[in-house]
PDB file of C-alpha atoms in Angstrom:
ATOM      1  CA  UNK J   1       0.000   0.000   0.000  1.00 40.00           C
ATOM      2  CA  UNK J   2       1.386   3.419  -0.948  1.00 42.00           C
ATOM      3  CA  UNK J   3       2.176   5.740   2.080  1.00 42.00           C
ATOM      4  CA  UNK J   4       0.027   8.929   2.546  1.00 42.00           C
ATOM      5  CA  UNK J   5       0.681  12.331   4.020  1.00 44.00           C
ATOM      6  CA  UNK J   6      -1.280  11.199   7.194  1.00 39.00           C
ATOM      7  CA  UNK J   7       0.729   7.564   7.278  1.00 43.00           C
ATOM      8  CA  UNK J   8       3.976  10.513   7.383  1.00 44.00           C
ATOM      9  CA  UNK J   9       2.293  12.415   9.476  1.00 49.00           C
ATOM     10  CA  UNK J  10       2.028   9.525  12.262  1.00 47.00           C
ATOM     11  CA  UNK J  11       5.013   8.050  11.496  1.00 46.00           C
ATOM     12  CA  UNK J  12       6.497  11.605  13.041  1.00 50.00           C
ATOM     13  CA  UNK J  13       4.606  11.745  15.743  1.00 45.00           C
ATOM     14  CA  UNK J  14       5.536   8.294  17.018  1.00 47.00           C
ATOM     15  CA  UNK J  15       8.811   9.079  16.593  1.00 47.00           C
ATOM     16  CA  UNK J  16       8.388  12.022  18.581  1.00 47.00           C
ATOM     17  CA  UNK J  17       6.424  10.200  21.221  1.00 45.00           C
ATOM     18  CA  UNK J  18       8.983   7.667  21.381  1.00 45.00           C
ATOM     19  CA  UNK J  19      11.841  10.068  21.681  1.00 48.00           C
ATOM     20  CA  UNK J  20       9.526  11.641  24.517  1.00 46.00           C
ATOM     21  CA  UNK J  21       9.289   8.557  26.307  1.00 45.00           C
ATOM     22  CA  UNK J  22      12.798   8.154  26.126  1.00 47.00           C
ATOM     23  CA  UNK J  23      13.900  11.494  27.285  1.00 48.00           C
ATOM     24  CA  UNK J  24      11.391  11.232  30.200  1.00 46.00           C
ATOM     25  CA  UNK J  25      12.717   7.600  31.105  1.00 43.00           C
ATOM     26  CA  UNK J  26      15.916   9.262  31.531  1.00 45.00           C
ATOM     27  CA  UNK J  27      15.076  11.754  33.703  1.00 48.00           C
ATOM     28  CA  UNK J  28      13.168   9.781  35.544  1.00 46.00           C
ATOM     29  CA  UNK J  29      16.297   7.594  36.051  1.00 42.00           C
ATOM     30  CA  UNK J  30      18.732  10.364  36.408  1.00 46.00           C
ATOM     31  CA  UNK J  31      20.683   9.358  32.943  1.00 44.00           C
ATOM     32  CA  UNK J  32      19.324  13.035  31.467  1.00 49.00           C
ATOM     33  CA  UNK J  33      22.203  14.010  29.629  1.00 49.00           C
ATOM     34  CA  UNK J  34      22.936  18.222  30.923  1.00 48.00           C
ATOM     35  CA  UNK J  35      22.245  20.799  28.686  1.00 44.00           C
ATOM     36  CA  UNK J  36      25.574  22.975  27.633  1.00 43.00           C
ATOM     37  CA  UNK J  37      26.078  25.315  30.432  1.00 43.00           C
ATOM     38  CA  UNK J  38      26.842  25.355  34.171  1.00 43.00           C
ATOM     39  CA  UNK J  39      27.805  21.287  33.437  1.00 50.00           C
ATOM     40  CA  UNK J  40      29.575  21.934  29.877  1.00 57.00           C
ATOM     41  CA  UNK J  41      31.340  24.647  32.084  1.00 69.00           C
ATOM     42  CA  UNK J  42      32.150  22.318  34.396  1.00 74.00           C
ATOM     43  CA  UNK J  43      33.967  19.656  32.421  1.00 70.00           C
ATOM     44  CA  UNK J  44      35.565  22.250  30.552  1.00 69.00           C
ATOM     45  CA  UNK J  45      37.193  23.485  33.330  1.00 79.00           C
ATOM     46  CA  UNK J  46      38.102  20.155  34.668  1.00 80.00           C
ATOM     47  CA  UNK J  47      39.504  18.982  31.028  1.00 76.00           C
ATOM     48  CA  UNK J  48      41.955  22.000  31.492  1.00 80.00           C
ATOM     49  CA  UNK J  49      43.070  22.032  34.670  1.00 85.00           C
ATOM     50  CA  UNK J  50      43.728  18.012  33.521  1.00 84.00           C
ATOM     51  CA  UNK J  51      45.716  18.922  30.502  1.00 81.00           C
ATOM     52  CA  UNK J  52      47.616  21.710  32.671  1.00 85.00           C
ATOM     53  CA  UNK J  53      48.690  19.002  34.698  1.00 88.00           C
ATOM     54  CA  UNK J  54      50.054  17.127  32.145  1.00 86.00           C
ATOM     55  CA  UNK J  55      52.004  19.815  30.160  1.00 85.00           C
ATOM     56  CA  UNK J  56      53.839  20.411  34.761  1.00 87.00           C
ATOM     57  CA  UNK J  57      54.529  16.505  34.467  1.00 89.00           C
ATOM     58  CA  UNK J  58      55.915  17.162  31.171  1.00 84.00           C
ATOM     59  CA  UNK J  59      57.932  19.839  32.044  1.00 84.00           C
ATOM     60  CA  UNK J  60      59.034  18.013  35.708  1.00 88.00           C
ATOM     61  CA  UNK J  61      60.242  15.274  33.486  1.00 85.00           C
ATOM     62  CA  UNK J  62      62.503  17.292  31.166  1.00 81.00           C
ATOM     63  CA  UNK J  63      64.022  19.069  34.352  1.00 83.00           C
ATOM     64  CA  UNK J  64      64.809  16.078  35.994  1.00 84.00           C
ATOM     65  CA  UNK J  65      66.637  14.546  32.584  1.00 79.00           C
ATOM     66  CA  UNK J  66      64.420  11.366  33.147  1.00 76.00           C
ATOM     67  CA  UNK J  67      64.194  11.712  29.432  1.00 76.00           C
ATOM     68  CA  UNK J  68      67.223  12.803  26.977  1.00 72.00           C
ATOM     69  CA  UNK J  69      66.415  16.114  24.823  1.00 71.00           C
ATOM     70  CA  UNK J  70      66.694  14.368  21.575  1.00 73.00           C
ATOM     71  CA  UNK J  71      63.528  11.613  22.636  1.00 77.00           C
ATOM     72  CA  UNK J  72      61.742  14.557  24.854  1.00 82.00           C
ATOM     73  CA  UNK J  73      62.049  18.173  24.188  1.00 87.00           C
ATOM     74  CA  UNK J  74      60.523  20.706  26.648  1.00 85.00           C
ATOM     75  CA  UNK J  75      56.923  22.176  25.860  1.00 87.00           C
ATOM     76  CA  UNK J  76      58.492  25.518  25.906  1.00 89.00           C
ATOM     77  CA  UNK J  77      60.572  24.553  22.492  1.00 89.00           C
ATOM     78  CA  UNK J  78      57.921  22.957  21.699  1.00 90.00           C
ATOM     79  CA  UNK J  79      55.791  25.576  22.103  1.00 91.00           C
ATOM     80  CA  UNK J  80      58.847  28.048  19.764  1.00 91.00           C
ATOM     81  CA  UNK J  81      58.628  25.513  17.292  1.00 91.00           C
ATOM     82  CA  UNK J  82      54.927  25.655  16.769  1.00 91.00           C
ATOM     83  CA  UNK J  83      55.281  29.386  16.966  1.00 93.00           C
ATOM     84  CA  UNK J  84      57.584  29.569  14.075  1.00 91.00           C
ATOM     85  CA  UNK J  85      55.853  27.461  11.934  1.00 90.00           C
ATOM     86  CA  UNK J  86      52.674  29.060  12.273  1.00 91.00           C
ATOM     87  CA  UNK J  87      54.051  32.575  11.730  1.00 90.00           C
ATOM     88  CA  UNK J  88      55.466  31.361   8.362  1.00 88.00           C
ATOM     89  CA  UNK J  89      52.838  29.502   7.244  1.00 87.00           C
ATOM     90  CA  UNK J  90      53.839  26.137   6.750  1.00 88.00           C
ATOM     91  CA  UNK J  91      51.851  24.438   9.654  1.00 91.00           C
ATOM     92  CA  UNK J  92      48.606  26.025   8.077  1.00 92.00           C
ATOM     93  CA  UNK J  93      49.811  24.057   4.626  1.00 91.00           C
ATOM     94  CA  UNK J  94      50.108  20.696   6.232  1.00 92.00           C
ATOM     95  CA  UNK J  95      46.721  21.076   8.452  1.00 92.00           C
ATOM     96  CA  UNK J  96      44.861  21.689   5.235  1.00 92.00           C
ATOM     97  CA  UNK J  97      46.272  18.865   3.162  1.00 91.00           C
ATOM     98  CA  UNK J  98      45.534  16.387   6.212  1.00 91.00           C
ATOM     99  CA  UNK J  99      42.234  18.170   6.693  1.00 92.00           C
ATOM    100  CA  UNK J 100      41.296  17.992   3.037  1.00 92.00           C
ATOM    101  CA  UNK J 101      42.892  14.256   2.881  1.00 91.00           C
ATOM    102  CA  UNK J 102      40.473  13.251   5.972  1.00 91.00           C
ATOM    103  CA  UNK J 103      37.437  15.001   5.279  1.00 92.00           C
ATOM    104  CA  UNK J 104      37.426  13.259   1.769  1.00 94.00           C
ATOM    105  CA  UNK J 105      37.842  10.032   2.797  1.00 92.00           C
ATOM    106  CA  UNK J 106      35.492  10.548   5.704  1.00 92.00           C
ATOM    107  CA  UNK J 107      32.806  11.507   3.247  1.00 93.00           C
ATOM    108  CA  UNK J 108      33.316   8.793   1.133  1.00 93.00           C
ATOM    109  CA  UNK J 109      33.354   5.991   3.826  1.00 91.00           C
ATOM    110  CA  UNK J 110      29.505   7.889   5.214  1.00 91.00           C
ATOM    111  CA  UNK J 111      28.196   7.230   1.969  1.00 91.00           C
ATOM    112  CA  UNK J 112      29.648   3.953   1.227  1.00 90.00           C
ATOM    113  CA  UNK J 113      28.361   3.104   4.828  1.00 88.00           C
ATOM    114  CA  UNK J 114      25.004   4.679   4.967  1.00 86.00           C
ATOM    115  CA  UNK J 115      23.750   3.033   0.990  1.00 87.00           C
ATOM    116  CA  UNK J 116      25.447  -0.644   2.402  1.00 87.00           C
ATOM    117  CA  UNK J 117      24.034  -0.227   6.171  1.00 85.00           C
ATOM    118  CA  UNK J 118      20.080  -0.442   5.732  1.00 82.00           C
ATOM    119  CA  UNK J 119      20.612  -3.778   3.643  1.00 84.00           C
ATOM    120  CA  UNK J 120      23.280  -4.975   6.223  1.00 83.00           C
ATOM    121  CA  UNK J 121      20.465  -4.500   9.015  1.00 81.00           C
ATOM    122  CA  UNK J 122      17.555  -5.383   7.332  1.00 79.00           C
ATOM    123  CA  UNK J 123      18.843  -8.433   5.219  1.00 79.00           C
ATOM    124  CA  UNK J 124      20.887 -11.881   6.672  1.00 82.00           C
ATOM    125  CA  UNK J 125      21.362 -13.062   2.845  1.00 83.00           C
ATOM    126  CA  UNK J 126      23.330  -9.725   2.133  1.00 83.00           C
ATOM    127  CA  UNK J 127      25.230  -9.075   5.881  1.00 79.00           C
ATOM    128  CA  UNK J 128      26.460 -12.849   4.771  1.00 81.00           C
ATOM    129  CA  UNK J 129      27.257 -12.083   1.301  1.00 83.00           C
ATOM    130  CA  UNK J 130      29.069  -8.538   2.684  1.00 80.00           C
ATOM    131  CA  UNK J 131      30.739  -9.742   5.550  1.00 78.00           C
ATOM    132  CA  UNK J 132      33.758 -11.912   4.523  1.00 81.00           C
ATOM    133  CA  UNK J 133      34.948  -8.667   2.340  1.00 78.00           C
ATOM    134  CA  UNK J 134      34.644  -6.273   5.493  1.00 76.00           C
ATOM    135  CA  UNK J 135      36.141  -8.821   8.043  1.00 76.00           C
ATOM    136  CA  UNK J 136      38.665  -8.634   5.347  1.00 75.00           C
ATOM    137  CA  UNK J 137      39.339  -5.196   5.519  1.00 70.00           C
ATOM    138  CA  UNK J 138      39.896  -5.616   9.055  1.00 70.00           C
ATOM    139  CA  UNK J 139      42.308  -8.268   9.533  1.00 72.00           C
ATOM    140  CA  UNK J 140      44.591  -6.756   7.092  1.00 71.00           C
ATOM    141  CA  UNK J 141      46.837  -4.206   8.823  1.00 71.00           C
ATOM    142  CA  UNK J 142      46.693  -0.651   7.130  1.00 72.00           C
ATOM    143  CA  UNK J 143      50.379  -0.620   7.197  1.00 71.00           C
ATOM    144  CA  UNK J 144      50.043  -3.254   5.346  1.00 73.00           C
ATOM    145  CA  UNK J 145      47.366  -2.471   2.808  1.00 77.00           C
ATOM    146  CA  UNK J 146      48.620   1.414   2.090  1.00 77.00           C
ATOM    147  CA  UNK J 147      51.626   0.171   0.205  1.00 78.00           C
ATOM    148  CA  UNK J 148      49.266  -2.047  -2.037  1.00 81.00           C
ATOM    149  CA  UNK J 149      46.827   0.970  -2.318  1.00 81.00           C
ATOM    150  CA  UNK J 150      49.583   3.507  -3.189  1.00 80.00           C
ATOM    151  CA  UNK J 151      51.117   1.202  -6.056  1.00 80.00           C
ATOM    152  CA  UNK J 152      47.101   1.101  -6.988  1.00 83.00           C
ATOM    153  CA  UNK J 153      46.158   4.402  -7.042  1.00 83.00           C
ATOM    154  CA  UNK J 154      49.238   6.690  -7.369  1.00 76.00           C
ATOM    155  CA  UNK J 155      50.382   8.727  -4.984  1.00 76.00           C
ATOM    156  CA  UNK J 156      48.308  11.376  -4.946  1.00 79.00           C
ATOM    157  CA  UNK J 157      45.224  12.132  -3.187  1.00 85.00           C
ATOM    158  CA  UNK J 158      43.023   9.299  -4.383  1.00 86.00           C
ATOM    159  CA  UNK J 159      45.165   6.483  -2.492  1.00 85.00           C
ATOM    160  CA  UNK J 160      45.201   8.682   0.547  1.00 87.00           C
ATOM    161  CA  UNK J 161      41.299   9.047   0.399  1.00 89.00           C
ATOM    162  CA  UNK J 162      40.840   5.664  -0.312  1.00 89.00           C
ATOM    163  CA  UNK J 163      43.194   4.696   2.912  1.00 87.00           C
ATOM    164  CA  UNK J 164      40.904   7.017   5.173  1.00 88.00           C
ATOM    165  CA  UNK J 165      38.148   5.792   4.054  1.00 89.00           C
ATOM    166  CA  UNK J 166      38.815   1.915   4.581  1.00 86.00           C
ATOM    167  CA  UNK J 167      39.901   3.248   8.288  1.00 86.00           C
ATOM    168  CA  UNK J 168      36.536   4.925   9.200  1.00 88.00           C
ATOM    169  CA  UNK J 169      34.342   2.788   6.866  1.00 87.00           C
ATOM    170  CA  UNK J 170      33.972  -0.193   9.476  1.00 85.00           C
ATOM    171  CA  UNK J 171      32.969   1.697  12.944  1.00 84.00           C
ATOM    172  CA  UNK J 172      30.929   3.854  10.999  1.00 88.00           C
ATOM    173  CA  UNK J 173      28.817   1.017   9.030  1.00 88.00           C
ATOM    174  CA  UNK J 174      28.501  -1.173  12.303  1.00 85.00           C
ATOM    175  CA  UNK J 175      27.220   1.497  14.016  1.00 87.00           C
ATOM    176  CA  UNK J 176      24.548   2.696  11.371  1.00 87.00           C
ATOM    177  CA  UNK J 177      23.471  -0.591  10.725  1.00 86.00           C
ATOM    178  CA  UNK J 178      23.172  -1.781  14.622  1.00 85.00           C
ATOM    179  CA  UNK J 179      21.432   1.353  15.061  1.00 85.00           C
ATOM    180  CA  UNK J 180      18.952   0.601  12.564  1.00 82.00           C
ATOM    181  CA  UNK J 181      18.406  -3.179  13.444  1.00 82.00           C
ATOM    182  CA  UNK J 182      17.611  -1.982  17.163  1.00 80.00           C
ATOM    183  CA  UNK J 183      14.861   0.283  16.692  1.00 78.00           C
ATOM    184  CA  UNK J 184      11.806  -0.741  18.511  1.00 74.00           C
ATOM    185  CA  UNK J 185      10.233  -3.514  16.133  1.00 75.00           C
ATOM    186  CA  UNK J 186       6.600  -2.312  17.215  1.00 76.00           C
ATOM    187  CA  UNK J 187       6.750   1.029  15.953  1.00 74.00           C
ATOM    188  CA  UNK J 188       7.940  -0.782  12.624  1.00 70.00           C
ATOM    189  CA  UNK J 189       5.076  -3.069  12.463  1.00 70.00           C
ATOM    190  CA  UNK J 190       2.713  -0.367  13.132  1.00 75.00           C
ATOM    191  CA  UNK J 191       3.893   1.982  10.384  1.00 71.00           C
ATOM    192  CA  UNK J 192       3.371  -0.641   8.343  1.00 70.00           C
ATOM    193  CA  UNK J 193       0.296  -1.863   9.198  1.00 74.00           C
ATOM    194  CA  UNK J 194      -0.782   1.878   8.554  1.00 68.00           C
ATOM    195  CA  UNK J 195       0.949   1.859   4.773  1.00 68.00           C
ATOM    196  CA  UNK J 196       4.375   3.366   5.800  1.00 68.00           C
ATOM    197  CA  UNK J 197       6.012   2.263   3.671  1.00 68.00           C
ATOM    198  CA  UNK J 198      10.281   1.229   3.555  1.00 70.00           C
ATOM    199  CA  UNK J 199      11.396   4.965   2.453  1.00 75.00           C
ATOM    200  CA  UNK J 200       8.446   6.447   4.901  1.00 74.00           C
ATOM    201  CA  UNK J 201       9.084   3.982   7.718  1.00 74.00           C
ATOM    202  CA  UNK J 202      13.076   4.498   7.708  1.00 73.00           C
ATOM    203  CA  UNK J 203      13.015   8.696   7.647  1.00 75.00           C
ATOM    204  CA  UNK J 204      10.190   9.204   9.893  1.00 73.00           C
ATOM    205  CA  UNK J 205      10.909   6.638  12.848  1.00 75.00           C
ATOM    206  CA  UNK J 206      14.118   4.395  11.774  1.00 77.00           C
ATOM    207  CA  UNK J 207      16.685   7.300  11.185  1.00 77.00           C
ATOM    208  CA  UNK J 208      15.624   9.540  14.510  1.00 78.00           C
ATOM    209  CA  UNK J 209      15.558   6.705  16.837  1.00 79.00           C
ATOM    210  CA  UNK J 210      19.224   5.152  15.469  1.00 80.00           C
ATOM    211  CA  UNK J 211      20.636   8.578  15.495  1.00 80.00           C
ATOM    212  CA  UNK J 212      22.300   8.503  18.696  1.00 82.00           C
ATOM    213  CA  UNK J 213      23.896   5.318  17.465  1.00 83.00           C
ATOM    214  CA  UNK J 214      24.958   6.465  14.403  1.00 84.00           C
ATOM    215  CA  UNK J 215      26.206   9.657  15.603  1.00 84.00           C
ATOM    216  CA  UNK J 216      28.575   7.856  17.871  1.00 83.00           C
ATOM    217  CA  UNK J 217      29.857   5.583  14.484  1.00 85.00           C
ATOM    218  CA  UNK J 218      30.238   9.284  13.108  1.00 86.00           C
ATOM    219  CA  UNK J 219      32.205  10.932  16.152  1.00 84.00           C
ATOM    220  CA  UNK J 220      34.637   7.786  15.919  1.00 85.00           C
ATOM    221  CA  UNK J 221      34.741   8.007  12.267  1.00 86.00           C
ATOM    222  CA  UNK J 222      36.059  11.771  12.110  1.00 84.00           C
ATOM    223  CA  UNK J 223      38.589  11.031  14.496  1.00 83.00           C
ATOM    224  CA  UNK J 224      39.386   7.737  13.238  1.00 86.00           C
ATOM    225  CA  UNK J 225      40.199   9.547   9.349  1.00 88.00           C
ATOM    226  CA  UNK J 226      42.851  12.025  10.677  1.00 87.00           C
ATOM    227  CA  UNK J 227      44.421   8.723  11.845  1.00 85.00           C
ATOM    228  CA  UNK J 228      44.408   7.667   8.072  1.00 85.00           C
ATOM    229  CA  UNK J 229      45.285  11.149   6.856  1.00 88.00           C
ATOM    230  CA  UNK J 230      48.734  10.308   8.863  1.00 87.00           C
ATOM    231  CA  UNK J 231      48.880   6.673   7.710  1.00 85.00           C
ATOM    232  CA  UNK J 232      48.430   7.446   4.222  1.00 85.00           C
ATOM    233  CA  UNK J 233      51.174  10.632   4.573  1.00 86.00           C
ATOM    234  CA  UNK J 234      53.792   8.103   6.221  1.00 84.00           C
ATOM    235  CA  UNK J 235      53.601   5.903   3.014  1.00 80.00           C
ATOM    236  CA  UNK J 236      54.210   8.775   0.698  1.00 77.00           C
ATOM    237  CA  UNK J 237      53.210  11.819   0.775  1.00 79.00           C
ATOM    238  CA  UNK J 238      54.947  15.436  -0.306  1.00 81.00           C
ATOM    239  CA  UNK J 239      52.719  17.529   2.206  1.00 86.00           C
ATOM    240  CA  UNK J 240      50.803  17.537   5.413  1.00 88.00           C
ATOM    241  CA  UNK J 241      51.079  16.859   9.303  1.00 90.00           C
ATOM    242  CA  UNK J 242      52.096  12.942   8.676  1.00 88.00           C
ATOM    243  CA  UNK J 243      54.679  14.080   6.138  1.00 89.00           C
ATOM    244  CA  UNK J 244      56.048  16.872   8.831  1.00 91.00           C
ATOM    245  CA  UNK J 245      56.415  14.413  11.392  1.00 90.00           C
ATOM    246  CA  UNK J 246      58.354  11.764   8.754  1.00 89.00           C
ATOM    247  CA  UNK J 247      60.558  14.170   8.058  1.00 90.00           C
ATOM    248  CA  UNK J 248      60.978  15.697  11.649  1.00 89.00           C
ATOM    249  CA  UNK J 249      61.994  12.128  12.319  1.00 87.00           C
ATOM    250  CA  UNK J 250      64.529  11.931   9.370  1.00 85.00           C
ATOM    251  CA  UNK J 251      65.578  15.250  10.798  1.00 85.00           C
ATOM    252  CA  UNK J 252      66.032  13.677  14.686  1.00 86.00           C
ATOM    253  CA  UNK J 253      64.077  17.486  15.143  1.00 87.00           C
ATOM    254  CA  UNK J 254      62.001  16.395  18.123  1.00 89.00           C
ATOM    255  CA  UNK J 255      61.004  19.663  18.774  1.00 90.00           C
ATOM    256  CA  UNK J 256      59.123  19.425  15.004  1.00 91.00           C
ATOM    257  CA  UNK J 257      57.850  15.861  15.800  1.00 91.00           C
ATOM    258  CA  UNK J 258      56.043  16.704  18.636  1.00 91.00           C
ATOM    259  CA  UNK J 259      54.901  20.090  17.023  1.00 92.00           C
ATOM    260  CA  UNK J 260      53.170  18.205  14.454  1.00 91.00           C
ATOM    261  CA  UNK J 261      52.114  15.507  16.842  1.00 90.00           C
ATOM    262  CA  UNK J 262      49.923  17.654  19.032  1.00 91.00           C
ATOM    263  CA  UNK J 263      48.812  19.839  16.183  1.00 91.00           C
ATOM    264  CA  UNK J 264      46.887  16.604  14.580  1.00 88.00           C
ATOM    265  CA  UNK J 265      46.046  15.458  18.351  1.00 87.00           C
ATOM    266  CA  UNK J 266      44.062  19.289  18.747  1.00 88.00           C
ATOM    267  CA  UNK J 267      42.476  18.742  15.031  1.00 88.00           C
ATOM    268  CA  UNK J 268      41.450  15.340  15.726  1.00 85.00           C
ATOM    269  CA  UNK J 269      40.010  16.475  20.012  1.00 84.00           C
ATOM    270  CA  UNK J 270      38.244  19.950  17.644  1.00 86.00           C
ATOM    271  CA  UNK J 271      36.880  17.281  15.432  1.00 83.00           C
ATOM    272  CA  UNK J 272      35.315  15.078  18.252  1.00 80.00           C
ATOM    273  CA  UNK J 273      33.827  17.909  20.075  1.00 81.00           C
ATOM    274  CA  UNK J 274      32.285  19.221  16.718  1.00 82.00           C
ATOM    275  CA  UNK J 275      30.172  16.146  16.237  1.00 79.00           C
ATOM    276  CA  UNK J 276      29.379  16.064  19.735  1.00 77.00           C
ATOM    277  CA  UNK J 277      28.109  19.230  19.680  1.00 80.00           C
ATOM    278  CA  UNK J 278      26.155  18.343  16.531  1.00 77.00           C
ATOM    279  CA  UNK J 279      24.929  15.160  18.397  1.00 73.00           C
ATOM    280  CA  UNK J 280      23.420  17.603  21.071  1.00 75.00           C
ATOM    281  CA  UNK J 281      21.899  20.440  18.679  1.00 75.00           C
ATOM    282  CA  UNK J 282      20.094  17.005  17.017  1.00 70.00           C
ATOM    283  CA  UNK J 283      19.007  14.986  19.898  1.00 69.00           C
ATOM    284  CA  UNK J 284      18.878  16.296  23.435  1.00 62.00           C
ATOM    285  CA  UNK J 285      18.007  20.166  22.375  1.00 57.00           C
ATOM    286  CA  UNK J 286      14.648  20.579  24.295  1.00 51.00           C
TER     287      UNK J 286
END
């Protein structure tokens, strides 16, 4: 039976009375996640005074010589380092081409996910058919596979897009499709049994109540491609924050290592907080 306006029309508002119910359970249970403000204060003030703490242990450890200079330089050099390469440019340059490298491959892994999830969920004949080919992509090690996807692909951007994208692909398809495959099965069989149908059924009541789930495969999956972005730049690469830190190392400039090293750390923590954010704007805005 072909879905209707009104079939739409319900299928929202059971959404919305599910997502109710849900929000209410977890007040009721003291789960209710806190709005941004005195508690977003809060652990933003306790994430700093944690990461203060670590850049005094840092610095205790370099004035005791625990560590030699040439394995750990002080944050202060560090710090010059960073300074100087920001003031002429070149840090900007290598954030970009990892930024542009990870975003692309991120992209491409979300769509590859989100068309192969649905199926993966909804069907046992294709999860068996897909799942020897992404177990496969798994076990391989992506040290091992970059090489093979460099001699491929060149080595330009499409290998290093491809190499992000088999990174984040997995988390990011698991999640979708367990997100989908644990929505309430009533709320299915009802749309249905009003004439939602598939397309009707999966925006109006399958999508908003997996979103949580799939936002988490998301957060890990924009993290997780700034990790390939590196991998990719320490097989071959001519620019960005993987092919600083190769060369830092050729250089035995630790000073530039660990410049480069905390630069992608901050992108990648910027990154997280950005979808959580987005998480919070989408779900738990009342």
């Amino acid at each position: 039976m072909a879905s209707t306006p009104l079939v739409a029309d319900e299928a929202r508002v059971a959404s919305a009375a599910y997502g109710a119910r849900s929000r209410a359970t977890r007040r009721r249970s003291g789960v209710r996640r806190r709005p941004v403000g005195a508690g977003g204060l809060r652990s933003l003030a306790i994430s700093t005074i944690s990461v203060l703490a670590g850049l005094g242990l840092w610095a205790l450890i370099y004035q005791l010589n625990v560590v030699a200079d040439y394995s750990l330089p002080s944050p202060w050099s560090v710090a010059h380092e960073w300074w100087l390469l920001a003031r002429k440019g070149v840090i900007w340059h290598h954030i970009w081409a990892t930024l542009r490298e990870a975003f692309l491959g991120f992209l491409l892994a979300l769509v590859a996910s989100s068309v192969l999830a649905y199926p993966l969920a909804k069907s046992r004949v294709f999860a068996s058919v897909l799942s020897p080919y992404i177990a496969a992509t798994q076990a391989m090690p992506m040290l091992a596979l970059a090489p093979l996807l460099v001699v491929w692909f060149g080595l330009g951007l499409a290998s290093h897009v491809l190499i992000c994208a088999v990174i984040v692909f997995f988390p990011m398809l698991v999640n979708t499709a367990v997100g989908i495959a644990d929505v309430d099965r009533t709320l299915v069989e009802a749309a249905a049994t009003e004439g939602a149908g598939r397309w009707t059924t999966l925006i109006h009541i399958e999508l908003p109540l997996a979103l949580r789930t799939i936002l988490a495969g998301v957060r890990m999956g924009a993290t997780l491609s700034l990790t390939g972005a590196i991998v990719a730049e320490f097989v071959a690469a001519s620019e960005g924050l993987g092919y600083l830190m190769e060369f830092a190392r050729g250089q035995y400039d630790a000073p530039l290592l660990f410049a480069a090293a905390l630069t992608m750390v901050l992108v990648a923590v910027i990154a997280y907080v950005v979808i959580g954010l987005l998480e919070y704007v989408l779900i738990d805005w009342e």
